[in-house]
Coordinates of C-alpha atoms and ligand atoms in Angstrom, one line a residue:
X23 CA 185.2 -143.2 30.2
X24 CA 188.9 -143.5 31.3
X25 CA 191.3 -141.4 29.3
X26 CA 194.9 -142.7 29.4
X27 CA 197.4 -139.9 29.6
X28 CA 201.0 -139.4 28.5
X29 CA 203.7 -139.3 31.2
X30 CA 206.3 -136.6 30.4
X31 CA 208.6 -134.8 32.8
X32 CA 207.3 -136.7 35.8
X33 CA 203.7 -135.7 35.2
X34 CA 200.7 -137.5 33.6
X35 CA 199.1 -135.1 31.1
X36 CA 196.9 -134.9 28.0
X37 CA 198.7 -134.4 24.7
X38 CA 199.5 -130.8 23.8
X39 CA 197.0 -130.9 20.9
X40 CA 194.3 -132.4 23.1
X41 CA 193.9 -135.2 20.4
X42 CA 192.7 -138.6 21.6
X43 CA 192.2 -142.0 20.1
X44 CA 189.5 -144.6 20.8
X45 CA 190.7 -148.1 21.6
X46 CA 188.6 -151.0 20.4
X47 CA 188.0 -154.3 22.1
X48 CA 188.7 -156.5 19.0
X49 CA 186.5 -159.3 20.2
X50 CA 183.3 -157.2 19.7
X51 CA 184.6 -154.0 18.1
X52 CA 183.2 -151.8 20.9
X53 CA 185.2 -148.8 22.2
X54 CA 186.5 -149.6 25.7
X55 CA 188.9 -146.8 26.3
X56 CA 190.2 -143.5 25.0
X57 CA 193.9 -142.6 25.0
X58 CA 195.8 -139.3 24.5
X59 CA 197.4 -139.1 21.1
X60 CA 200.9 -137.7 21.3
X61 CA 202.1 -135.2 18.7
X62 CA 205.6 -134.3 17.7
X63 CA 205.6 -131.5 20.3
X64 CA 204.9 -134.1 23.0
X65 CA 207.7 -136.2 21.6
X66 CA 210.1 -133.2 21.8
X67 CA 209.1 -132.6 25.4
X68 CA 209.7 -136.2 26.3
X69 CA 213.1 -136.2 24.6
X70 CA 214.1 -133.0 26.4
X71 CA 213.0 -134.4 29.8
X72 CA 214.7 -137.8 29.2
X73 CA 217.9 -136.0 28.1
X74 CA 217.9 -133.7 31.2
X75 CA 217.5 -136.7 33.5
X76 CA 220.3 -138.6 31.9
X77 CA 222.7 -135.7 31.8
X78 CA 222.1 -134.2 35.2
X79 CA 219.6 -136.4 37.0
X80 CA 219.8 -139.1 39.6
X81 CA 218.8 -142.5 38.2
X82 CA 222.0 -143.4 36.4
X83 CA 224.0 -142.6 39.5
X84 CA 222.0 -144.9 41.8
X85 CA 223.7 -148.2 42.5
X86 CA 222.9 -151.1 40.2
X87 CA 221.9 -153.0 43.4
X88 CA 219.3 -150.4 44.2
X89 CA 217.9 -150.5 40.6
X90 CA 217.8 -154.3 40.9
X91 CA 215.9 -154.1 44.1
X92 CA 213.3 -151.9 42.4
X93 CA 212.9 -154.3 39.5
X94 CA 212.3 -157.1 42.0
X95 CA 209.6 -155.0 43.6
X96 CA 208.1 -154.4 40.2
X97 CA 208.0 -158.1 39.5
X98 CA 206.1 -158.8 42.8
X99 CA 203.7 -156.0 42.2
X100 CA 202.9 -157.2 38.7
X101 CA 202.1 -160.6 40.0
X102 CA 199.9 -159.1 42.7
X103 CA 198.0 -157.1 40.1
X104 CA 197.9 -160.0 37.6
X105 CA 194.1 -160.1 37.3
X106 CA 193.7 -156.4 36.5
X107 CA 196.6 -156.4 34.1
X108 CA 195.4 -159.5 32.3
X109 CA 191.9 -158.0 31.9
X110 CA 193.4 -154.8 30.4
X111 CA 195.5 -156.8 28.0
X112 CA 192.5 -158.9 26.9
X113 CA 190.4 -155.8 26.2
X114 CA 193.2 -154.3 24.1
X115 CA 194.3 -157.4 22.2
X116 CA 191.2 -159.7 22.0
X117 CA 193.4 -162.6 23.0
X118 CA 192.2 -165.1 25.7
X119 CA 192.3 -164.0 29.3
X120 CA 194.1 -167.2 30.2
X121 CA 196.9 -166.4 27.8
X122 CA 197.1 -162.8 29.2
X123 CA 197.4 -164.2 32.7
X124 CA 200.3 -166.3 31.6
X125 CA 201.9 -163.3 29.9
X126 CA 201.9 -161.5 33.2
X127 CA 203.8 -164.4 34.8
X128 CA 206.3 -164.2 32.0
X129 CA 206.6 -160.4 32.4
X130 CA 207.3 -160.8 36.1
X131 CA 210.0 -163.4 35.4
X132 CA 211.7 -161.0 33.1
X133 CA 211.8 -158.3 35.8
X134 CA 213.1 -160.9 38.3
X135 CA 215.7 -162.2 35.9
X136 CA 217.1 -158.7 35.3
X137 CA 216.9 -157.9 39.1
X138 CA 219.3 -160.9 39.5
X139 CA 221.6 -159.5 36.9
X140 CA 222.3 -156.6 39.2
X141 CA 224.9 -158.8 41.0
X142 CA 226.6 -159.9 37.8
X143 CA 229.7 -157.8 37.3
X144 CA 230.0 -156.3 33.8
X145 CA 233.5 -154.7 34.3
X146 CA 236.9 -156.4 34.1
X147 CA 240.4 -155.5 34.8
X148 CA 242.9 -155.7 31.9
X149 CA 246.6 -156.3 32.6
X150 CA 248.6 -154.4 29.9
X151 CA 251.9 -155.5 31.6
X152 CA 253.2 -152.0 31.7
X153 CA 254.5 -150.7 35.1
X154 CA 252.3 -148.1 36.7
X155 CA 249.3 -148.7 34.5
X156 CA 245.9 -149.7 35.8
X157 CA 243.6 -150.6 33.0
X158 CA 239.9 -151.5 33.3
X159 CA 236.8 -152.0 31.3
X160 CA 233.7 -150.4 32.7
X161 CA 230.1 -150.3 31.5
X162 CA 227.8 -147.3 31.4
X163 CA 224.2 -146.7 30.3
X164 CA 223.8 -145.8 26.7
X165 CA 221.7 -142.7 27.5
X166 CA 218.2 -141.8 26.2
X167 CA 216.6 -145.0 24.9
X168 CA 213.4 -145.0 22.8
X169 CA 211.5 -148.3 23.2
X170 CA 208.9 -148.9 20.6
X171 CA 206.7 -151.9 21.0
X172 CA 203.9 -153.7 19.0
X173 CA 200.4 -154.9 19.8
X174 CA 200.7 -158.7 19.9
X175 CA 202.4 -159.1 23.3
X176 CA 202.2 -155.5 24.5
X177 CA 203.4 -155.8 28.1
X178 CA 205.8 -158.7 27.4
X179 CA 207.6 -156.9 24.6
X180 CA 207.8 -153.8 26.8
X181 CA 209.3 -155.8 29.7
X182 CA 212.1 -157.2 27.4
X183 CA 213.2 -153.7 26.8
X184 CA 212.3 -151.8 30.0
X185 CA 213.8 -154.1 32.6
X186 CA 217.3 -154.2 31.1
X187 CA 217.3 -150.6 30.0
X188 CA 216.4 -149.4 33.6
X189 CA 218.8 -151.8 35.3
X190 CA 221.6 -150.4 33.1
X191 CA 220.6 -146.8 34.3
X192 CA 219.2 -145.4 31.1
X193 CA 216.5 -142.8 30.7
X194 CA 213.7 -144.4 28.7
X195 CA 210.9 -143.2 26.4
X196 CA 208.3 -145.8 25.9
X197 CA 206.0 -145.9 22.9
X198 CA 203.5 -148.8 22.9
X199 CA 201.4 -149.6 19.9
X200 CA 198.6 -147.2 19.4
X201 CA 196.2 -150.2 19.4
X202 CA 197.2 -151.5 22.8
X203 CA 198.3 -148.8 25.3
X204 CA 196.7 -150.0 28.5
X205 CA 199.2 -152.4 30.1
X206 CA 202.2 -150.2 29.2
X207 CA 200.5 -147.3 30.8
X208 CA 199.8 -149.5 33.9
X209 CA 203.5 -150.5 33.9
X210 CA 204.6 -146.9 34.0
X211 CA 202.5 -146.3 37.1
X212 CA 203.9 -149.4 38.7
X213 CA 207.5 -148.4 37.9
X214 CA 207.0 -145.0 39.5
X215 CA 205.1 -146.4 42.6
X216 CA 207.8 -149.0 43.2
X217 CA 210.6 -146.5 43.2
X218 CA 212.0 -145.8 39.7
X219 CA 213.0 -142.2 39.4
X220 CA 210.0 -140.7 37.6
X221 CA 212.2 -138.4 35.5
X222 CA 213.9 -141.5 34.0
X223 CA 210.6 -142.7 32.4
X224 CA 208.6 -141.0 29.7
X225 CA 205.4 -142.5 28.1
X226 CA 204.1 -141.5 24.6
X227 CA 200.9 -142.9 23.3
X228 CA 199.6 -142.8 19.7
X229 CA 200.6 -143.5 16.2
X230 CA 204.3 -144.3 15.6
X231 CA 204.2 -143.0 12.0
X232 CA 203.4 -139.5 13.4
X233 CA 205.9 -139.1 16.2
X234 CA 208.4 -141.8 15.0
X235 CA 210.7 -139.5 13.0
X236 CA 210.9 -137.0 15.8
X237 CA 212.1 -139.8 18.1
X238 CA 214.4 -141.6 15.7
X239 CA 216.0 -138.6 14.1
X240 CA 216.7 -136.7 17.3
X241 CA 220.4 -136.1 18.2
X242 CA 219.3 -136.2 21.8
X243 CA 218.2 -139.9 21.5
X244 CA 221.1 -142.4 21.8
X245 CA 219.3 -145.6 21.0
X246 CA 216.1 -147.0 19.5
X247 CA 214.9 -150.5 20.3
X248 CA 212.1 -151.5 18.2
X249 CA 209.8 -154.6 17.9
X250 CA 207.4 -154.6 15.0
X251 CA 207.0 -155.1 11.3
X252 CA 209.8 -155.3 8.7
X253 CA 208.8 -152.2 6.8
X254 CA 208.7 -150.1 9.9
X255 CA 212.0 -151.5 11.0
X256 CA 213.6 -150.5 7.7
X257 CA 212.2 -147.0 8.1
X258 CA 213.5 -146.7 11.6
X259 CA 217.0 -147.9 10.7
X260 CA 217.2 -145.3 7.8
X261 CA 216.0 -142.5 10.0
X262 CA 218.4 -143.4 12.8
X263 CA 221.3 -143.4 10.4
X264 CA 221.6 -139.6 10.3
X265 CA 222.7 -139.6 13.9
X266 CA 224.4 -143.0 13.8
X267 CA 222.4 -144.0 16.9
X268 CA 222.3 -147.5 18.2
X269 CA 219.4 -149.5 16.8
X270 CA 218.1 -152.9 18.0
X271 CA 215.4 -154.5 15.8
X272 CA 213.1 -157.5 16.2
X273 CA 211.1 -157.7 13.0
X274 CA 209.2 -161.0 13.0
X275 CA 209.8 -164.1 11.0
X276 CA 208.5 -166.7 8.6
X277 CA 209.4 -169.6 10.7
X278 CA 209.8 -173.2 9.4
X279 CA 208.6 -176.2 11.5
X280 CA 210.4 -179.2 10.0
X281 CA 209.0 -182.7 10.6
X282 CA 211.0 -185.8 9.5
X283 CA 209.3 -189.2 9.0
X284 CA 210.9 -190.7 12.1
X285 CA 209.6 -188.0 14.5
X286 CA 207.2 -188.7 17.4
X287 CA 204.2 -187.8 15.3
X288 CA 201.5 -187.3 18.0
X289 CA 203.8 -184.8 19.7
X290 CA 204.9 -183.2 16.4
X291 CA 201.3 -182.8 15.2
X292 CA 200.1 -181.4 18.5
X293 CA 202.9 -178.9 18.7
X294 CA 202.5 -177.9 15.1
X295 CA 199.0 -176.7 16.0
X296 CA 200.3 -174.6 19.0
X297 CA 203.2 -173.4 16.9
X298 CA 201.0 -171.7 14.4
X299 CA 197.6 -171.1 16.0
X300 CA 198.6 -169.8 19.5
X301 CA 197.3 -166.3 19.8
X302 CA 195.7 -166.7 16.4
X303 CA 199.1 -166.8 14.8
X304 CA 200.0 -163.2 15.8
X305 CA 203.3 -164.3 17.2
X306 CA 206.6 -163.3 15.7
X307 CA 208.0 -166.9 16.1
X308 CA 204.8 -168.6 14.9
X309 CA 205.6 -171.9 13.1
X310 CA 203.6 -170.8 10.1
X311 CA 205.5 -172.9 7.5
X312 CA 205.1 -176.6 8.0
X313 CA 208.0 -178.4 6.1
X314 CA 207.1 -182.1 6.3
X315 CA 208.7 -185.2 4.7
X316 CA 206.6 -186.2 1.7
X317 CA 206.2 -189.8 2.9
X318 CA 204.2 -188.7 6.0
X319 CA 202.4 -185.7 4.5
X320 CA 198.9 -187.2 4.3
X321 CA 199.0 -188.7 7.8
X322 CA 200.3 -185.4 9.3
X323 CA 198.1 -183.0 7.3
X324 CA 194.9 -185.1 7.7
X325 CA 195.3 -185.0 11.5
X326 CA 196.2 -181.3 11.6
X327 CA 193.1 -180.5 9.6
X328 CA 190.9 -182.6 11.9
X329 CA 192.3 -180.9 15.0
X330 CA 192.4 -177.4 13.5
X331 CA 188.6 -177.6 12.8
X332 CA 188.0 -178.4 16.5
X333 CA 189.9 -175.4 17.9
X334 CA 187.4 -173.3 19.9
X335 CA 187.6 -169.7 18.6
X336 CA 185.5 -167.1 20.5
X337 CA 184.9 -165.0 23.6
X338 CA 188.4 -164.3 25.2
X339 CA 186.9 -164.3 28.7
X340 CA 185.2 -167.7 28.3
X341 CA 187.5 -170.3 29.8
X342 CA 186.5 -172.9 27.2
X343 CA 187.8 -170.6 24.4
X344 CA 191.2 -171.7 23.0
X345 CA 192.0 -168.7 20.8
X346 CA 190.6 -165.2 20.6
X347 CA 190.3 -162.6 17.9
X348 CA 192.8 -160.8 15.6
X349 CA 193.8 -157.3 16.6
X350 CA 191.8 -155.3 14.1
X351 CA 189.5 -155.3 11.1
X352 CA 192.4 -154.0 8.9
X353 CA 194.7 -156.8 10.1
X354 CA 192.1 -159.5 9.5
X355 CA 191.6 -158.2 6.0
X356 CA 195.3 -158.5 5.4
X357 CA 195.4 -162.1 6.6
X358 CA 192.3 -163.0 4.5
X359 CA 193.8 -161.4 1.4
X360 CA 196.9 -163.6 1.8
X361 CA 194.7 -166.7 2.0
X362 CA 192.7 -165.7 -1.1
X363 CA 195.9 -164.8 -3.0
X364 CA 197.4 -168.2 -2.0
X365 CA 194.4 -170.0 -3.6
X366 CA 194.8 -168.0 -6.8
X367 CA 198.5 -168.9 -6.8
X368 CA 197.7 -172.6 -6.6
X369 CA 197.5 -173.5 -2.9
X370 CA 194.8 -175.9 -1.7
X371 CA 192.6 -174.6 1.1
X372 CA 192.0 -177.5 3.5
X373 CA 190.2 -175.7 6.3
X374 CA 189.3 -172.2 7.5
X375 CA 189.8 -169.3 5.1
X376 CA 186.4 -167.7 5.6
X377 CA 185.5 -164.6 7.7
X378 CA 183.1 -166.0 10.3
X379 CA 179.5 -165.0 10.5
X380 CA 176.9 -165.4 13.3
X381 CA 178.1 -164.9 16.9
X382 CA 181.6 -164.1 15.9
X383 CA 180.7 -161.5 13.3
X384 CA 180.9 -158.7 15.8
X385 CA 184.7 -159.2 16.4
X386 CA 187.7 -159.6 14.2
X387 CA 187.9 -163.4 14.4
X388 CA 189.5 -165.7 11.8
X389 CA 189.4 -169.5 11.8
X390 CA 192.5 -171.7 11.9
X391 CA 193.4 -172.1 8.2
X392 CA 195.6 -174.7 6.5
X393 CA 196.9 -174.2 3.0
X394 CA 198.4 -177.3 1.4
X395 CA 200.8 -177.8 -1.6
X396 CA 202.5 -174.5 -1.1
X397 CA 205.8 -173.3 -2.4
X398 CA 208.1 -170.2 -2.2
X399 CA 206.4 -168.6 -5.3
X400 CA 203.4 -167.9 -3.1
X401 CA 203.1 -164.7 -1.1
X402 CA 201.7 -166.5 1.9
X403 CA 204.9 -168.6 2.1
X404 CA 207.5 -165.8 2.0
X405 CA 205.5 -162.9 3.6
X406 CA 204.5 -162.7 7.3
X407 CA 200.7 -163.0 7.2
X408 CA 200.7 -162.8 11.0
X409 CA 197.4 -164.7 11.3
X410 CA 196.2 -168.3 12.0
X411 CA 197.4 -169.6 8.6
X412 CA 199.6 -172.6 8.2
X413 CA 201.2 -173.3 4.8
X414 CA 202.4 -176.8 4.0
X415 CA 205.5 -177.6 2.0
X416 CA 207.1 -181.0 1.5
X417 CA 210.6 -182.4 1.0
X418 CA 211.8 -185.7 -0.3
X419 CA 215.0 -187.3 -1.7
X420 CA 216.6 -190.6 -2.6
X421 CA 218.7 -190.8 0.5
X422 CA 218.7 -189.6 4.1
X423 CA 221.4 -187.1 3.3
X424 CA 219.5 -185.7 0.3
X425 CA 216.2 -185.5 2.3
X426 CA 218.1 -183.6 5.1
X427 CA 219.7 -181.3 2.6
X428 CA 216.4 -180.5 0.9
X429 CA 214.6 -179.9 4.2
X430 CA 217.3 -177.4 5.3
X431 CA 217.2 -175.7 1.9
X432 CA 213.4 -175.1 2.1
X433 CA 213.6 -174.1 5.8
X434 CA 216.3 -171.5 5.0
X435 CA 214.6 -170.2 1.9
X436 CA 213.3 -167.0 3.5
X437 CA 214.5 -163.4 4.0
X438 CA 213.7 -163.8 7.7
X439 CA 215.6 -165.8 10.3
X440 CA 213.9 -165.6 13.7
X441 CA 212.9 -169.1 14.8
X442 CA 212.3 -172.6 13.7
X443 CA 212.0 -176.2 14.8
X444 CA 213.1 -179.7 13.8
X445 CA 211.3 -182.9 14.7
X446 CA 213.2 -186.2 14.5
X447 CA 214.1 -189.2 16.6
X448 CA 217.7 -189.1 15.3
X449 CA 219.6 -187.0 17.8
X450 CA 222.6 -186.4 15.6
X451 CA 220.4 -185.4 12.7
X452 CA 218.6 -183.0 15.0
X453 CA 221.9 -181.3 16.0
X454 CA 223.1 -181.2 12.4
X455 CA 219.9 -179.6 11.2
X456 CA 219.7 -177.2 14.1
X457 CA 223.2 -175.9 13.4
X458 CA 222.5 -175.4 9.7
X459 CA 219.2 -173.5 10.1
X460 CA 219.8 -169.7 9.8
X461 CA 217.3 -168.7 12.5
X462 CA 218.0 -167.1 15.9
X463 CA 216.1 -169.8 18.0
X464 CA 215.8 -173.4 17.1
X465 CA 213.7 -175.9 19.0
X466 CA 214.4 -179.6 18.7
X467 CA 211.3 -181.7 19.3
X468 CA 209.4 -178.8 20.8
X469 CA 208.0 -175.4 19.8
X470 CA 207.6 -172.0 21.4
X471 CA 209.2 -172.3 24.9
X472 CA 211.5 -169.5 25.9
X473 CA 213.2 -168.4 29.1
X474 CA 214.4 -164.9 30.1
X475 CA 217.9 -166.4 30.6
X476 CA 218.3 -167.3 26.9
X477 CA 218.8 -164.7 24.1
X478 CA 216.0 -164.0 21.6
X479 CA 216.4 -162.3 18.3
X480 CA 216.8 -162.8 14.6
X481 CA 219.3 -163.4 11.8
X482 CA 218.9 -161.9 8.3
X483 CA 216.0 -159.5 8.0
X484 CA 214.4 -160.6 11.2
X485 CA 216.5 -157.9 12.8
X486 CA 219.7 -157.3 14.7
X487 CA 220.7 -157.4 18.3
X488 CA 219.3 -159.7 20.9
X489 CA 216.8 -159.4 23.7
X490 CA 216.8 -161.4 27.0
X491 CA 219.8 -163.1 28.6
X492 CA 223.0 -161.2 29.3
X493 CA 223.2 -159.9 25.7
X494 CA 219.8 -158.3 26.3
X495 CA 221.4 -156.3 29.0
X496 CA 224.5 -155.6 27.0
X497 CA 222.4 -153.9 24.4
X498 CA 221.7 -151.1 26.8
X499 CA 225.3 -150.6 28.0
X500 CA 228.2 -148.7 26.6
X501 CA 231.7 -150.2 27.1
X502 CA 234.5 -147.9 28.2
X503 CA 238.1 -148.6 28.6
X504 CA 239.8 -146.5 31.3
X505 CA 243.6 -146.5 31.2
X506 CA 245.2 -144.9 34.3
X507 CA 248.9 -144.1 34.3
X508 CA 249.9 -143.9 38.0
X509 CA 253.5 -142.9 37.1
X510 CA 253.1 -140.3 34.2
X511 CA 256.3 -139.6 32.3
X512 CA 257.4 -137.9 29.2
X513 CA 256.7 -140.1 26.2
X514 CA 259.8 -139.2 24.3
X515 CA 258.3 -139.7 20.8
X516 CA 259.0 -136.3 19.3
X517 CA 262.5 -134.8 18.9
X518 CA 262.3 -132.0 21.5
X519 CA 261.1 -134.4 24.2
X520 CA 264.5 -134.2 26.0
X521 CA 264.1 -130.4 26.2
X522 CA 260.5 -130.9 27.5
X523 CA 261.9 -133.3 30.1
X524 CA 264.6 -130.8 31.1
X525 CA 262.1 -127.9 31.3
X526 CA 259.8 -130.0 33.3
X527 CA 262.6 -131.0 35.6
X528 CA 263.6 -127.4 36.1
X529 CA 260.1 -126.4 36.7
X530 CA 259.8 -129.2 39.3
X531 CA 263.1 -128.2 41.0
X532 CA 261.9 -124.6 41.0
X533 CA 258.8 -125.6 42.7
X534 CA 260.8 -127.4 45.4
Ligands
LIG16 O1 203.4 -152.9 12.9 P1 204.3 -151.6 13.1 P2 201.9 -153.0 12.4 C1 204.4 -157.5 11.8 C2 203.2 -158.3 11.3 C3 202.2 -157.2 11.0 C4 203.1 -156.1 10.5 C5 202.5 -154.7 10.6 O2 203.5 -158.9 10.1 O3 201.2 -157.6 10.1 O4 204.2 -156.2 11.3 O5 202.0 -154.5 11.9 C6 205.3 -148.1 15.7 N1 208.6 -144.8 13.5 N2 204.5 -157.5 13.2 O6 201.6 -152.1 11.3 O7 203.9 -150.5 12.2 C7 203.8 -148.4 16.0 O8 203.1 -147.3 16.5 C8 208.5 -145.3 14.8 C9 205.6 -158.3 13.8 O9 201.0 -152.9 13.6 O10 205.7 -152.1 12.9 C10 203.9 -149.6 17.0 O11 204.2 -149.0 18.3 N3 207.6 -146.1 15.2 C11 205.8 -158.0 15.1 C12 205.2 -150.3 16.5 O12 205.9 -149.4 15.6 C13 206.6 -146.5 14.3 C14 204.7 -157.6 16.0 C15 204.9 -151.5 15.7 O13 204.1 -151.2 14.6 C16 206.6 -146.0 13.0 C17 203.7 -156.8 15.3 C18 207.6 -145.1 12.6 N4 207.7 -144.6 11.4 C19 203.7 -156.8 14.0 N5 205.5 -146.6 12.4 C20 206.9 -158.8 15.8 N6 208.1 -158.6 15.5 O14 206.6 -159.5 16.8 C21 204.9 -147.4 13.3 N7 205.6 -147.4 14.5

């Protein structure tokens, strides 16, 4: 069986301890791969190698155009290897092969987008209006960047960090989820083969909790960019505080999908299904909270239930399958516990909510589940269950203004702030609501699309910083102001400055 190795100091190797981890195919719980399990000693070696490369190596001194060219080659190569990569991703995640193929397209677009950014100038000249002064703002790479990614979109999440970090000239240490190492390992090989300086890339595999503190506390690491759960994000932020390193966090969401009575209902209902059940709900921006106007509740919910029951859950490689399995037995249990607790707390289960038996019993499948008559007192409404579970809340009011105000209040009633949507035929209401929702991405009459050109990230406890777009590159750049006095002169601030000037004058004439 293949053993995936770490990549440290330009060499693929086992971990120092020799420890390994078996990787499951979540759709049938068989082991399909073994991966090296990094220890703190491996993390120390990776940090030292990355530091050495950044302080005295070549990558940061190559031209940005050169680095952009390499990113473009990486994009082309990923598309060429799409089938292989999509298979690896399916085996690691249990999501459908069709979705994994689309993910590779998205990953290639991210590399292409940042390749294009190589021509965008980040510097600027400042005119301080002082004779003899040249003043300019330049950008430089941040340094050694630790990039920690989760299991739901393994390669895509990696690409959002790797492409801008490398374009900026940083040294990177990649740490994918211990559950889904394959495609990130593949990416590292592609990066090296397509021309990235090997010393600028380190790959650590294994559990984050074990090597995390070594990475996040190290004074030799300048930045941590993390995508994952809220609790882990809090831990990382605290442990990075000791060295005041730059931290970028994307910590998921509890995203409201608001439907007003005047919306195009067939479109709203169809998209509400994709919003929450795509990739079995294991999506940070999943529209897991339906916030629907009371007057259309029955119509919308009846249709959602009918359609949810028809969603084909099963073999990820079968082209008829619409959604695959959850990532692990542990995660499925977590999702199921949220559903059971919601029922105890008063929610009405309309469909799903049972761990499947029969053909699906070998894998970690969970059916599309809808919980009606929910409110904020229920754990499944305020916590991220991260599974195929839709909670339904309603809003009403005596006037248009009151209904709008109530919908906004419910949609904002969460500690998270990643994404949300509003469905209405009234364009001015759509704009008003969109501006008042405290979430980093708002879709109007749509759900889920994103483009690499547009920033992605969260408000409130969904994190800080932004990925994608120009801001996604700025995260990996330091800004430096260079003030150049081309006619240096005595400043004359302190009392003996005239003497200093005279002394300097004498010295100068002596020289002559
Ligand atoms: O994530 P973790 P888990 C949410 C979702 C899910 C919950 C927990 O609600 O149920 O998080 O999932 C590494 N220092 N999201 O436990 O632990 C870990 O190895 C440094 C939302 O799988 O956050 C992996 O590489 N790193 C999310 C990465 O962190 C540490 C996507 C994410 O794992 C670490 C996935 C530590 N102390 C889950 N502990 C999103 N925002 O899209 C763990 N890691």
